[in-house]
Amino acid sequence: MPGIVFPKDFIWGCATASYQIEGAFDEDGKGESIWDRFSHTPGKILNGDNGDVACDHYHRYKEDIALMKEIGIQSYRYSISWPRIFPEGKGQYNEKGLDFYKRLTYELLKNGIKPSVTLYHWDLPQKLQDIGGWANRDVTDYFVEYAGLLFEKLGDVVPYWITQNEPWIVAFLGHMMGVHAPGIKDLKTALEVFHNILLSHGKAVGAYRQLNLPGKIGIAPNFSTKYPASDKKEDIEACELADGVLNKWFIYPVFKGTYPEDVVKFYRDRGAHFDFPPEDMKIIGADIDFLAINYYTSEFVKHHPVNGFVEINNELSQFEKTEMGWIIYPKGLYDLLLRLDNDCNKIDIIISENGAAFDDKIDENGNINDVKRMNYIKEHLIQAHKAIEEGVNLKGYYLWSLMDNFEWSFGYSKKFGIIHVNRENLKRTIKNSGYLYRDIIKNNGL
Ligand SMILES: N=[N+]=NCCCCNC(=O)[C@@H]1[C@H]2[C@H](O)[C@@H](O)[C@H](O)[C@@H](CO)[C@@H]12
């Protein structure tokens, strides 16, 4: 592979999320989150796992930052647990909870690592769920109160802010499929949740702008590139619909001020009447400084007589798959980047999550030679670099994830880390993929 060199100011990072790594679920005044409630509900999480202890990052953050430094990570994307700051979701804030994130943030800065803070990565205060959660429009204002406190306390030292992580997953896995917290199964609720999360994002961006802070603010949707399973007209139309349901459903409101008509009709035909106040769309379309994208895989799509489309990756044996059952399709990242460059007015883009779960083996010397993950990382970076050469303003890459952690409904069974975490004693071990990433960062390329 000829030497691939990224732009000199390209940002090399790693990403995690509060509920997945922190533990200390009820320590120092933290309130209950919807993921505490969900994971404590029998039958929701594989093996009955929960985030009560997770990776104990709450107590081990200095050790973890030392490992980031050893790998040479330049920026660390972490999320703040809303119920650690506001145990009741609003009102009086918890000084001890805020203090943890101050200590974490200043320890990063002391080690020359740029903080990238995600305000919401799924752990809503349970007290807010008790009043309807994201389906309750008032929660968008409580989100602004929460965001505003963090902008005030950390805004002068945190250079990158991400308002919301994956609105689509929160809305549809949490409120239509019911496989994520809070476990609701209702399409209309899912659509209201998606809209209110975008509305909360736009309101928070507005609040951030008012404070004239030195940093940059964006949002982190999840995208998958969709490909028709054949060149039959019905499959091409089905693919267009699948792309609308996932990708256009985010791009249109945030960048075009409206929801995509074909998808609105798709939902109306399924009994979910969908319209929102036009003034919301102006708030949702607030100018952002960057688009953070989470990319893992792509889907092949064919026509379905009832549902309109069906994704058929499970039938495709020609692609290698990760432990999540997702096909490994690096070109999907390239195609996505070119598409977003075109659809989102050449906005600065960072890859805020990319990575893979594999069944890592520990050898007799305690080393983890996770070759599949190393190949996944290299192949996706090659595609990212190709996109940059095509003129895409790709500014950074955050690998998911720094360490093996709580993988939502799969518990600890799926491992995405470049650092292994022993579930018995929580000992950290850098995998070969972590050493590969160290070399990539050192060389600013492959
Ligand atoms: N079929 N299929 N499709 C792939 C769809 C991927 C959707 N899941 C994500 O993006 C989640 C994101 C989350 O931020 C993080 O908290 C999760 O740990 C990672 C890994 O799961 C990813």
CSV table of C-alpha atoms and ligand atoms in Angstrom, one decimal:
chain,number,residue,atom,x,y,z
A,1,MET,CA,0.0,0.0,0.0
A,2,PRO,CA,1.7,3.3,-1.1
A,3,GLY,CA,2.1,5.6,1.8
A,4,ILE,CA,-1.2,7.3,2.6
A,5,VAL,CA,-0.7,10.6,4.4
A,6,PHE,CA,-3.7,12.6,5.9
A,7,PRO,CA,-3.8,16.4,6.0
A,8,LYS,CA,-1.4,17.8,8.5
A,9,ASP,CA,-4.1,19.1,10.9
A,10,PHE,CA,-6.2,15.9,10.7
A,11,ILE,CA,-7.6,14.9,14.1
A,12,TRP,CA,-7.0,11.3,15.3
A,13,GLY,CA,-9.4,10.4,18.1
A,14,CYS,CA,-11.2,7.7,20.0
A,15,ALA,CA,-14.8,7.7,21.2
A,16,THR,CA,-16.8,6.3,24.2
A,17,ALA,CA,-20.1,7.1,26.0
A,18,SER,CA,-20.9,7.6,29.6
A,19,TYR,CA,-23.3,4.7,30.3
A,20,GLN,CA,-21.1,2.3,28.4
A,21,ILE,CA,-17.9,2.9,30.4
A,22,GLU,CA,-18.4,4.9,33.6
A,23,GLY,CA,-20.1,2.6,36.1
A,24,ALA,CA,-20.7,4.4,39.4
A,25,PHE,CA,-24.4,4.3,38.4
A,26,ASP,CA,-25.7,5.6,41.7
A,27,GLU,CA,-22.6,7.3,43.1
A,28,ASP,CA,-22.0,11.0,44.2
A,29,GLY,CA,-25.6,12.0,43.8
A,30,LYS,CA,-26.2,10.7,40.3
A,31,GLY,CA,-29.9,10.2,39.4
A,32,GLU,CA,-31.3,7.1,37.7
A,33,SER,CA,-31.1,7.0,33.9
A,34,ILE,CA,-33.4,5.3,31.5
A,35,TRP,CA,-30.6,2.8,30.8
A,36,ASP,CA,-30.2,2.1,34.5
A,37,ARG,CA,-33.9,1.3,34.5
A,38,PHE,CA,-33.8,-0.7,31.3
A,39,SER,CA,-30.8,-2.8,32.1
A,40,HIS,CA,-32.2,-3.5,35.6
A,41,THR,CA,-35.4,-4.9,33.9
A,42,PRO,CA,-35.1,-8.7,33.5
A,43,GLY,CA,-34.9,-9.9,30.0
A,44,LYS,CA,-33.8,-6.6,28.3
A,45,ILE,CA,-30.0,-7.2,28.2
A,46,LEU,CA,-28.1,-10.3,27.1
A,47,ASN,CA,-26.8,-12.3,30.1
A,48,GLY,CA,-28.5,-9.8,32.4
A,49,ASP,CA,-25.6,-7.4,32.0
A,50,ASN,CA,-25.9,-3.8,33.1
A,51,GLY,CA,-23.8,-0.6,33.4
A,52,ASP,CA,-23.7,-0.5,37.2
A,53,VAL,CA,-19.9,-0.9,37.1
A,54,ALA,CA,-19.2,-1.1,33.3
A,55,CYS,CA,-15.4,-0.3,32.9
A,56,ASP,CA,-15.4,1.7,36.2
A,57,HIS,CA,-14.1,4.7,34.2
A,58,TYR,CA,-15.6,7.0,36.8
A,59,HIS,CA,-12.7,5.9,39.2
A,60,ARG,CA,-10.1,4.8,36.6
A,61,TYR,CA,-10.2,7.8,34.2
A,62,LYS,CA,-6.6,8.9,35.0
A,63,GLU,CA,-5.4,5.4,34.0
A,64,ASP,CA,-7.5,5.4,30.9
A,65,ILE,CA,-6.1,8.9,29.9
A,66,ALA,CA,-2.6,7.6,30.4
A,67,LEU,CA,-3.4,4.8,27.9
A,68,MET,CA,-4.8,7.3,25.4
A,69,LYS,CA,-1.5,9.2,25.7
A,70,GLU,CA,0.5,6.0,25.2
A,71,ILE,CA,-1.4,5.4,22.0
A,72,GLY,CA,-1.0,9.1,21.0
A,73,ILE,CA,-4.7,9.9,20.8
A,74,GLN,CA,-5.1,13.6,20.0
A,75,SER,CA,-8.8,14.0,20.8
A,76,TYR,CA,-11.1,12.0,23.1
A,77,ARG,CA,-14.9,12.0,22.4
A,78,TYR,CA,-16.8,11.3,25.6
A,79,SER,CA,-20.4,11.9,26.7
A,80,ILE,CA,-21.7,13.5,29.8
A,81,SER,CA,-24.3,11.7,31.8
A,82,TRP,CA,-27.3,14.1,32.2
A,83,PRO,CA,-28.5,12.5,35.4
A,84,ARG,CA,-25.1,12.9,36.9
A,85,ILE,CA,-25.5,16.6,36.4
A,86,PHE,CA,-29.2,16.9,37.0
A,87,PRO,CA,-30.4,13.9,39.0
A,88,GLU,CA,-34.0,15.0,38.5
A,89,GLY,CA,-33.3,16.0,34.9
A,90,LYS,CA,-33.8,19.7,35.7
A,91,GLY,CA,-33.7,22.2,38.6
A,92,GLN,CA,-30.9,21.9,41.1
A,93,TYR,CA,-27.7,20.6,39.6
A,94,ASN,CA,-25.3,18.1,41.3
A,95,GLU,CA,-21.9,19.7,42.1
A,96,LYS,CA,-20.2,16.3,42.6
A,97,GLY,CA,-21.4,15.1,39.2
A,98,LEU,CA,-20.2,18.2,37.5
A,99,ASP,CA,-16.9,17.9,39.4
A,100,PHE,CA,-16.2,14.5,37.8
A,101,TYR,CA,-16.4,15.9,34.3
A,102,LYS,CA,-14.3,18.9,35.3
A,103,ARG,CA,-11.6,16.5,36.6
A,104,LEU,CA,-11.9,14.3,33.5
A,105,THR,CA,-11.7,17.3,31.1
A,106,TYR,CA,-8.7,19.0,32.8
A,107,GLU,CA,-6.8,15.7,33.0
A,108,LEU,CA,-7.3,15.4,29.2
A,109,LEU,CA,-6.1,19.0,28.7
A,110,LYS,CA,-3.1,18.3,31.0
A,111,ASN,CA,-2.2,15.4,28.7
A,112,GLY,CA,-2.5,17.4,25.5
A,113,ILE,CA,-5.7,15.6,24.5
A,114,LYS,CA,-8.5,17.7,23.0
A,115,PRO,CA,-11.9,17.1,24.6
A,116,SER,CA,-14.9,16.4,22.4
A,117,VAL,CA,-18.0,16.4,24.5
A,118,THR,CA,-21.3,14.6,23.5
A,119,LEU,CA,-24.1,16.1,25.5
A,120,TYR,CA,-26.6,13.3,25.0
A,121,HIS,CA,-25.6,9.7,24.3
A,122,TRP,CA,-28.8,8.0,25.4
A,123,ASP,CA,-28.8,8.1,29.2
A,124,LEU,CA,-31.9,10.3,29.8
A,125,PRO,CA,-32.7,11.0,33.4
A,126,GLN,CA,-35.5,8.6,34.4
A,127,LYS,CA,-37.4,11.4,36.1
A,128,LEU,CA,-37.8,13.0,32.6
A,129,GLN,CA,-39.0,9.7,31.1
A,130,ASP,CA,-41.6,9.6,33.8
A,131,ILE,CA,-43.1,12.8,32.3
A,132,GLY,CA,-43.0,11.4,28.7
A,133,GLY,CA,-39.3,11.6,27.9
A,134,TRP,CA,-38.3,12.8,24.5
A,135,ALA,CA,-41.9,12.5,23.3
A,136,ASN,CA,-42.7,15.4,25.7
A,137,ARG,CA,-41.7,18.7,24.0
A,138,ASP,CA,-40.9,20.3,27.3
A,139,VAL,CA,-37.8,18.0,27.5
A,140,THR,CA,-36.2,20.0,24.7
A,141,ASP,CA,-36.1,23.0,27.1
A,142,TYR,CA,-34.7,20.9,30.0
A,143,PHE,CA,-32.0,19.8,27.5
A,144,VAL,CA,-31.1,23.4,26.8
A,145,GLU,CA,-30.9,24.1,30.6
A,146,TYR,CA,-28.6,21.1,30.9
A,147,ALA,CA,-26.5,22.0,27.9
A,148,GLY,CA,-26.3,25.7,29.0
A,149,LEU,CA,-24.9,24.7,32.4
A,150,LEU,CA,-22.1,22.7,30.7
A,151,PHE,CA,-21.4,25.5,28.1
A,152,GLU,CA,-21.1,27.8,31.1
A,153,LYS,CA,-18.8,25.5,33.2
A,154,LEU,CA,-16.7,23.9,30.4
A,155,GLY,CA,-17.3,26.0,27.3
A,156,ASP,CA,-14.1,28.0,27.5
A,157,VAL,CA,-11.9,24.8,27.5
A,158,VAL,CA,-13.9,22.2,25.4
A,159,PRO,CA,-13.2,22.8,21.7
A,160,TYR,CA,-15.7,20.4,20.2
A,161,TRP,CA,-19.4,19.9,21.3
A,162,ILE,CA,-21.8,17.3,19.9
A,163,THR,CA,-25.4,17.9,20.9
A,164,GLN,CA,-27.0,14.5,20.1
A,165,ASN,CA,-25.7,11.1,19.3
A,166,GLU,CA,-27.8,9.1,16.7
A,167,PRO,CA,-31.3,10.6,17.0
A,168,TRP,CA,-32.5,7.8,14.6
A,169,ILE,CA,-31.3,5.0,16.9
A,170,VAL,CA,-32.8,6.7,20.0
A,171,ALA,CA,-36.1,7.2,18.2
A,172,PHE,CA,-36.5,3.9,16.4
A,173,LEU,CA,-34.7,1.4,18.5
A,174,GLY,CA,-35.9,3.0,21.7
A,175,HIS,CA,-39.4,4.0,20.8
A,176,MET,CA,-40.5,1.8,17.8
A,177,MET,CA,-38.6,-1.5,18.1
A,178,GLY,CA,-38.4,-1.3,21.9
A,179,VAL,CA,-34.9,-3.0,22.0
A,180,HIS,CA,-33.3,0.1,23.5
A,181,ALA,CA,-34.3,2.2,26.5
A,182,PRO,CA,-37.1,3.1,27.3
A,183,GLY,CA,-38.4,0.1,25.4
A,184,ILE,CA,-41.5,1.7,23.7
A,185,LYS,CA,-43.0,0.2,20.5
A,186,ASP,CA,-45.0,2.9,18.8
A,187,LEU,CA,-44.2,4.5,15.5
A,188,LYS,CA,-45.9,7.8,16.2
A,189,THR,CA,-44.0,8.2,19.5
A,190,ALA,CA,-40.8,7.4,17.6
A,191,LEU,CA,-41.4,10.2,15.1
A,192,GLU,CA,-42.2,12.7,17.9
A,193,VAL,CA,-39.0,11.6,19.7
A,194,PHE,CA,-36.9,12.0,16.6
A,195,HIS,CA,-38.4,15.5,15.9
A,196,ASN,CA,-37.9,16.6,19.5
A,197,ILE,CA,-34.3,15.4,19.6
A,198,LEU,CA,-33.6,17.5,16.5
A,199,LEU,CA,-35.5,20.4,18.1
A,200,SER,CA,-33.4,20.1,21.3
A,201,HIS,CA,-30.3,20.1,19.1
A,202,GLY,CA,-31.3,23.3,17.3
A,203,LYS,CA,-32.2,25.0,20.6
A,204,ALA,CA,-28.9,24.0,22.1
A,205,VAL,CA,-26.9,25.3,19.1
A,206,GLY,CA,-28.8,28.6,19.5
A,207,ALA,CA,-27.9,28.8,23.2
A,208,TYR,CA,-24.2,28.0,22.3
A,209,ARG,CA,-24.1,30.8,19.8
A,210,GLN,CA,-25.4,33.3,22.4
A,211,LEU,CA,-22.4,32.7,24.6
A,212,ASN,CA,-19.8,33.5,21.9
A,213,LEU,CA,-17.7,30.5,23.0
A,214,PRO,CA,-14.4,29.7,21.1
A,215,GLY,CA,-15.3,26.0,20.3
A,216,LYS,CA,-17.3,24.3,17.5
A,217,ILE,CA,-20.6,22.6,17.8
A,218,GLY,CA,-22.2,19.8,15.7
A,219,ILE,CA,-24.4,16.7,15.8
A,220,ALA,CA,-23.6,13.0,15.3
A,221,PRO,CA,-26.2,11.1,13.3
A,222,ASN,CA,-25.7,7.4,12.3
A,223,PHE,CA,-25.7,6.8,8.5
A,224,SER,CA,-25.6,3.6,6.5
A,225,THR,CA,-25.2,3.6,2.7
A,226,LYS,CA,-27.9,1.8,0.9
A,227,TYR,CA,-27.5,-0.1,-2.4
A,228,PRO,CA,-30.2,-1.7,-4.5
A,229,ALA,CA,-29.9,-5.5,-4.5
A,230,SER,CA,-30.5,-5.5,-8.3
A,231,ASP,CA,-31.0,-3.1,-11.1
A,232,LYS,CA,-34.7,-3.9,-11.2
A,233,LYS,CA,-36.8,-0.7,-10.9
A,234,GLU,CA,-38.7,-2.0,-7.9
A,235,ASP,CA,-35.4,-2.6,-6.0
A,236,ILE,CA,-34.0,0.8,-7.0
A,237,GLU,CA,-37.2,2.5,-5.7
A,238,ALA,CA,-37.1,0.3,-2.5
A,239,CYS,CA,-33.5,1.4,-2.0
A,240,GLU,CA,-34.5,5.1,-2.4
A,241,LEU,CA,-37.1,4.6,0.3
A,242,ALA,CA,-34.7,2.8,2.7
A,243,ASP,CA,-32.2,5.7,2.2
A,244,GLY,CA,-35.0,8.1,2.9
A,245,VAL,CA,-36.1,6.4,6.1
A,246,LEU,CA,-32.6,6.5,7.6
A,247,ASN,CA,-30.4,9.0,5.8
A,248,LYS,CA,-32.7,11.6,4.2
A,249,TRP,CA,-34.8,11.6,7.4
A,250,PHE,CA,-31.9,13.4,9.1
A,251,ILE,CA,-30.3,15.3,6.2
A,252,TYR,CA,-33.5,17.0,5.0
A,253,PRO,CA,-34.6,18.6,8.3
A,254,VAL,CA,-31.1,19.7,9.3
A,255,PHE,CA,-29.9,20.9,6.0
A,256,LYS,CA,-33.0,21.6,3.8
A,257,GLY,CA,-35.6,22.8,6.4
A,258,THR,CA,-38.1,20.0,5.7
A,259,TYR,CA,-38.7,16.3,6.0
A,260,PRO,CA,-38.5,14.2,2.8
A,261,GLU,CA,-42.1,14.0,1.4
A,262,ASP,CA,-41.8,10.4,0.2
A,263,VAL,CA,-40.9,9.2,3.7
A,264,VAL,CA,-43.7,11.4,5.3
A,265,LYS,CA,-46.1,9.7,2.9
A,266,PHE,CA,-44.6,6.3,3.8
A,267,TYR,CA,-45.4,7.0,7.5
A,268,ARG,CA,-48.8,8.5,6.8
A,269,ASP,CA,-49.8,5.4,4.8
A,270,ARG,CA,-48.9,3.4,7.9
A,271,GLY,CA,-51.1,5.5,10.2
A,272,ALA,CA,-48.6,7.8,11.6
A,273,HIS,CA,-49.8,11.3,10.8
A,274,PHE,CA,-46.8,13.5,10.7
A,275,ASP,CA,-46.4,17.2,10.7
A,276,PHE,CA,-44.7,19.7,13.0
A,277,PRO,CA,-44.8,23.5,13.5
A,278,PRO,CA,-42.9,25.2,10.6
A,279,GLU,CA,-41.1,27.4,13.1
A,280,ASP,CA,-39.5,24.2,14.5
A,281,MET,CA,-37.8,23.6,11.2
A,282,LYS,CA,-36.0,26.9,11.4
A,283,ILE,CA,-34.6,26.0,14.8
A,284,ILE,CA,-33.7,22.5,13.7
A,285,GLY,CA,-31.8,24.0,10.7
A,286,ALA,CA,-29.5,26.0,12.9
A,287,ASP,CA,-26.1,26.4,11.3
A,288,ILE,CA,-23.6,23.9,12.7
A,289,ASP,CA,-19.8,24.0,12.5
A,290,PHE,CA,-19.3,20.4,11.6
A,291,LEU,CA,-21.3,17.2,10.9
A,292,ALA,CA,-20.1,14.2,13.0
A,293,ILE,CA,-21.0,10.9,11.3
A,294,ASN,CA,-21.1,7.4,12.8
A,295,TYR,CA,-20.5,4.9,10.0
A,296,TYR,CA,-20.2,1.1,10.6
A,297,THR,CA,-21.8,-0.7,7.6
A,298,SER,CA,-23.9,-0.5,4.5
A,299,GLU,CA,-27.1,-2.3,3.5
A,300,PHE,CA,-28.3,-3.9,0.3
A,301,VAL,CA,-32.0,-3.4,-0.3
A,302,LYS,CA,-34.8,-5.0,-2.3
A,303,HIS,CA,-38.5,-4.4,-2.8
A,304,HIS,CA,-41.0,-5.8,-0.3
A,305,PRO,CA,-44.7,-6.0,-1.2
A,306,VAL,CA,-45.9,-4.9,2.2
A,307,ASN,CA,-43.2,-3.0,3.9
A,308,GLY,CA,-41.9,-1.2,0.8
A,309,PHE,CA,-38.3,-2.4,1.3
A,310,VAL,CA,-36.3,-5.1,3.0
A,311,GLU,CA,-32.6,-5.1,3.8
A,312,ILE,CA,-31.0,-8.4,2.8
A,313,ASN,CA,-27.5,-8.4,4.3
A,314,ASN,CA,-28.2,-11.6,6.1
A,315,GLU,CA,-28.6,-13.3,2.7
A,316,LEU,CA,-25.3,-12.0,1.4
A,317,SER,CA,-22.5,-14.6,2.1
A,318,GLN,CA,-20.0,-12.8,-0.1
A,319,PHE,CA,-19.2,-10.2,2.5
A,320,GLU,CA,-17.2,-10.6,5.7
A,321,LYS,CA,-19.3,-9.7,8.8
A,322,THR,CA,-18.5,-8.4,12.2
A,323,GLU,CA,-19.7,-10.0,15.5
A,324,MET,CA,-22.7,-7.6,15.2
A,325,GLY,CA,-23.6,-9.4,11.9
A,326,TRP,CA,-22.9,-6.2,10.0
A,327,ILE,CA,-21.3,-6.5,6.6
A,328,ILE,CA,-17.8,-5.0,6.2
A,329,TYR,CA,-18.2,-2.6,3.3
A,330,PRO,CA,-15.6,0.2,3.4
A,331,LYS,CA,-16.6,1.7,0.1
A,332,GLY,CA,-19.9,2.5,1.8
A,333,LEU,CA,-17.9,5.1,3.9
A,334,TYR,CA,-16.4,6.6,0.7
A,335,ASP,CA,-19.8,6.8,-1.0
A,336,LEU,CA,-21.4,8.3,2.2
A,337,LEU,CA,-18.7,11.0,2.5
A,338,LEU,CA,-19.1,12.0,-1.2
A,339,ARG,CA,-22.9,12.1,-0.8
A,340,LEU,CA,-22.8,14.2,2.4
A,341,ASP,CA,-20.2,16.6,0.8
A,342,ASN,CA,-22.8,17.1,-1.9
A,343,ASP,CA,-26.0,17.2,0.1
A,344,CYS,CA,-24.7,19.2,3.1
A,345,ASN,CA,-23.1,22.1,1.3
A,346,LYS,CA,-19.4,20.9,1.8
A,347,ILE,CA,-19.7,21.2,5.5
A,348,ASP,CA,-16.7,20.1,7.6
A,349,ILE,CA,-17.2,16.4,8.5
A,350,ILE,CA,-15.6,14.3,11.2
A,351,ILE,CA,-16.1,10.6,11.5
A,352,SER,CA,-17.2,10.5,15.1
A,353,GLU,CA,-17.5,6.7,15.2
A,354,ASN,CA,-16.2,3.9,13.1
A,355,GLY,CA,-15.1,0.5,14.4
A,356,ALA,CA,-16.0,-3.2,14.7
A,357,ALA,CA,-16.8,-5.9,17.1
A,358,PHE,CA,-14.8,-9.1,16.7
A,359,ASP,CA,-14.3,-12.2,18.9
A,360,ASP,CA,-10.8,-11.3,20.2
A,361,LYS,CA,-8.6,-14.1,21.4
A,362,ILE,CA,-5.9,-13.6,24.1
A,363,ASP,CA,-2.8,-15.6,23.4
A,364,GLU,CA,-0.6,-17.4,26.0
A,365,ASN,CA,1.4,-14.3,26.5
A,366,GLY,CA,-1.7,-12.2,27.2
A,367,ASN,CA,-1.4,-10.4,23.8
A,368,ILE,CA,-4.5,-9.8,21.6
A,369,ASN,CA,-3.7,-10.0,17.9
A,370,ASP,CA,-7.0,-8.6,16.6
A,371,VAL,CA,-6.1,-8.7,12.9
A,372,LYS,CA,-9.7,-8.4,11.7
A,373,ARG,CA,-10.2,-5.2,13.6
A,374,MET,CA,-6.8,-3.9,12.3
A,375,ASN,CA,-7.9,-4.7,8.7
A,376,TYR,CA,-11.3,-3.0,9.3
A,377,ILE,CA,-9.6,0.2,10.5
A,378,LYS,CA,-7.1,0.3,7.6
A,379,GLU,CA,-9.7,-0.4,4.9
A,380,HIS,CA,-12.0,2.3,6.2
A,381,LEU,CA,-9.1,4.8,6.5
A,382,ILE,CA,-8.1,4.1,2.9
A,383,GLN,CA,-11.7,5.0,1.8
A,384,ALA,CA,-11.7,8.1,4.0
A,385,HIS,CA,-8.5,9.3,2.5
A,386,LYS,CA,-9.9,8.7,-1.0
A,387,ALA,CA,-12.8,11.0,-0.1
A,388,ILE,CA,-10.4,13.7,1.1
A,389,GLU,CA,-8.6,13.4,-2.3
A,390,GLU,CA,-12.0,14.0,-3.9
A,391,GLY,CA,-12.3,17.3,-2.0
A,392,VAL,CA,-14.4,16.2,0.9
A,393,ASN,CA,-13.7,18.4,4.0
A,394,LEU,CA,-13.0,15.4,6.3
A,395,LYS,CA,-11.3,16.8,9.4
A,396,GLY,CA,-11.0,13.9,11.8
A,397,TYR,CA,-11.5,10.3,12.7
A,398,TYR,CA,-12.7,9.0,16.1
A,399,LEU,CA,-12.3,5.2,16.4
A,400,TRP,CA,-15.1,3.4,18.2
A,401,SER,CA,-14.1,2.4,20.7
A,402,LEU,CA,-11.3,3.2,23.1
A,403,MET,CA,-12.1,0.1,25.2
A,404,ASP,CA,-14.4,-2.9,25.3
A,405,ASN,CA,-17.5,-1.7,26.9
A,406,PHE,CA,-21.3,-2.1,27.5
A,407,GLU,CA,-22.7,-2.7,24.1
A,408,TRP,CA,-26.3,-1.8,24.9
A,409,SER,CA,-28.7,-4.8,24.5
A,410,PHE,CA,-25.8,-7.1,23.8
A,411,GLY,CA,-24.2,-6.3,27.2
A,412,TYR,CA,-20.4,-7.0,27.3
A,413,SER,CA,-20.6,-9.8,24.7
A,414,LYS,CA,-19.6,-7.5,21.8
A,415,LYS,CA,-16.2,-6.0,22.0
A,416,PHE,CA,-15.3,-2.9,20.0
A,417,GLY,CA,-12.3,-1.7,21.9
A,418,ILE,CA,-8.7,-1.2,20.8
A,419,ILE,CA,-8.1,-1.8,24.5
A,420,HIS,CA,-9.3,-5.0,26.1
A,421,VAL,CA,-11.1,-4.9,29.4
A,422,ASN,CA,-10.9,-8.0,31.6
A,423,ARG,CA,-14.5,-8.4,32.9
A,424,GLU,CA,-13.2,-10.1,36.1
A,425,ASN,CA,-10.8,-7.5,37.3
A,426,LEU,CA,-11.3,-4.7,34.7
A,427,LYS,CA,-7.6,-4.8,33.8
A,428,ARG,CA,-6.8,-2.9,30.6
A,429,THR,CA,-4.6,-4.4,27.8
A,430,ILE,CA,-3.9,-2.6,24.6
A,431,LYS,CA,-4.7,-4.8,21.6
A,432,ASN,CA,-2.6,-5.0,18.5
A,433,SER,CA,-5.2,-2.7,16.9
A,434,GLY,CA,-4.3,-0.1,19.6
A,435,TYR,CA,-0.6,-0.4,18.6
A,436,LEU,CA,-1.6,-0.1,14.9
A,437,TYR,CA,-3.6,3.0,15.7
A,438,ARG,CA,-0.6,4.4,17.6
A,439,ASP,CA,1.5,4.0,14.5
A,440,ILE,CA,-1.1,5.4,12.2
A,441,ILE,CA,-1.3,8.5,14.4
A,442,LYS,CA,2.5,8.8,14.6
A,443,ASN,CA,2.7,8.6,10.7
A,444,ASN,CA,-0.5,10.6,10.2
A,445,GLY,CA,-1.5,7.8,7.8
A,446,LEU,CA,-0.9,4.3,6.7
B,1,LIG,N1,-27.7,-3.3,10.4
B,1,LIG,N2,-27.1,-2.4,10.8
B,1,LIG,N3,-26.6,-1.4,11.0
B,1,LIG,C1,-25.6,-0.7,11.7
B,1,LIG,C2,-26.3,0.3,12.5
B,1,LIG,C3,-25.4,0.8,13.5
B,1,LIG,C4,-26.3,1.5,14.5
B,1,LIG,N4,-25.6,1.5,15.8
B,1,LIG,C5,-24.7,2.4,16.1
B,1,LIG,O1,-24.4,3.2,15.3
B,1,LIG,C6,-24.1,2.3,17.4
B,1,LIG,C7,-23.4,3.5,17.8
B,1,LIG,C8,-23.5,4.1,19.2
B,1,LIG,O2,-23.2,5.5,19.2
B,1,LIG,C9,-22.5,3.4,20.2
B,1,LIG,O3,-22.9,3.7,21.5
B,1,LIG,C10,-22.5,1.9,20.0
B,1,LIG,O4,-21.7,1.2,21.0
B,1,LIG,C11,-21.9,1.6,18.6
B,1,LIG,C12,-21.8,0.2,18.3
B,1,LIG,O5,-23.0,-0.5,18.2
B,1,LIG,C13,-22.7,2.3,17.5
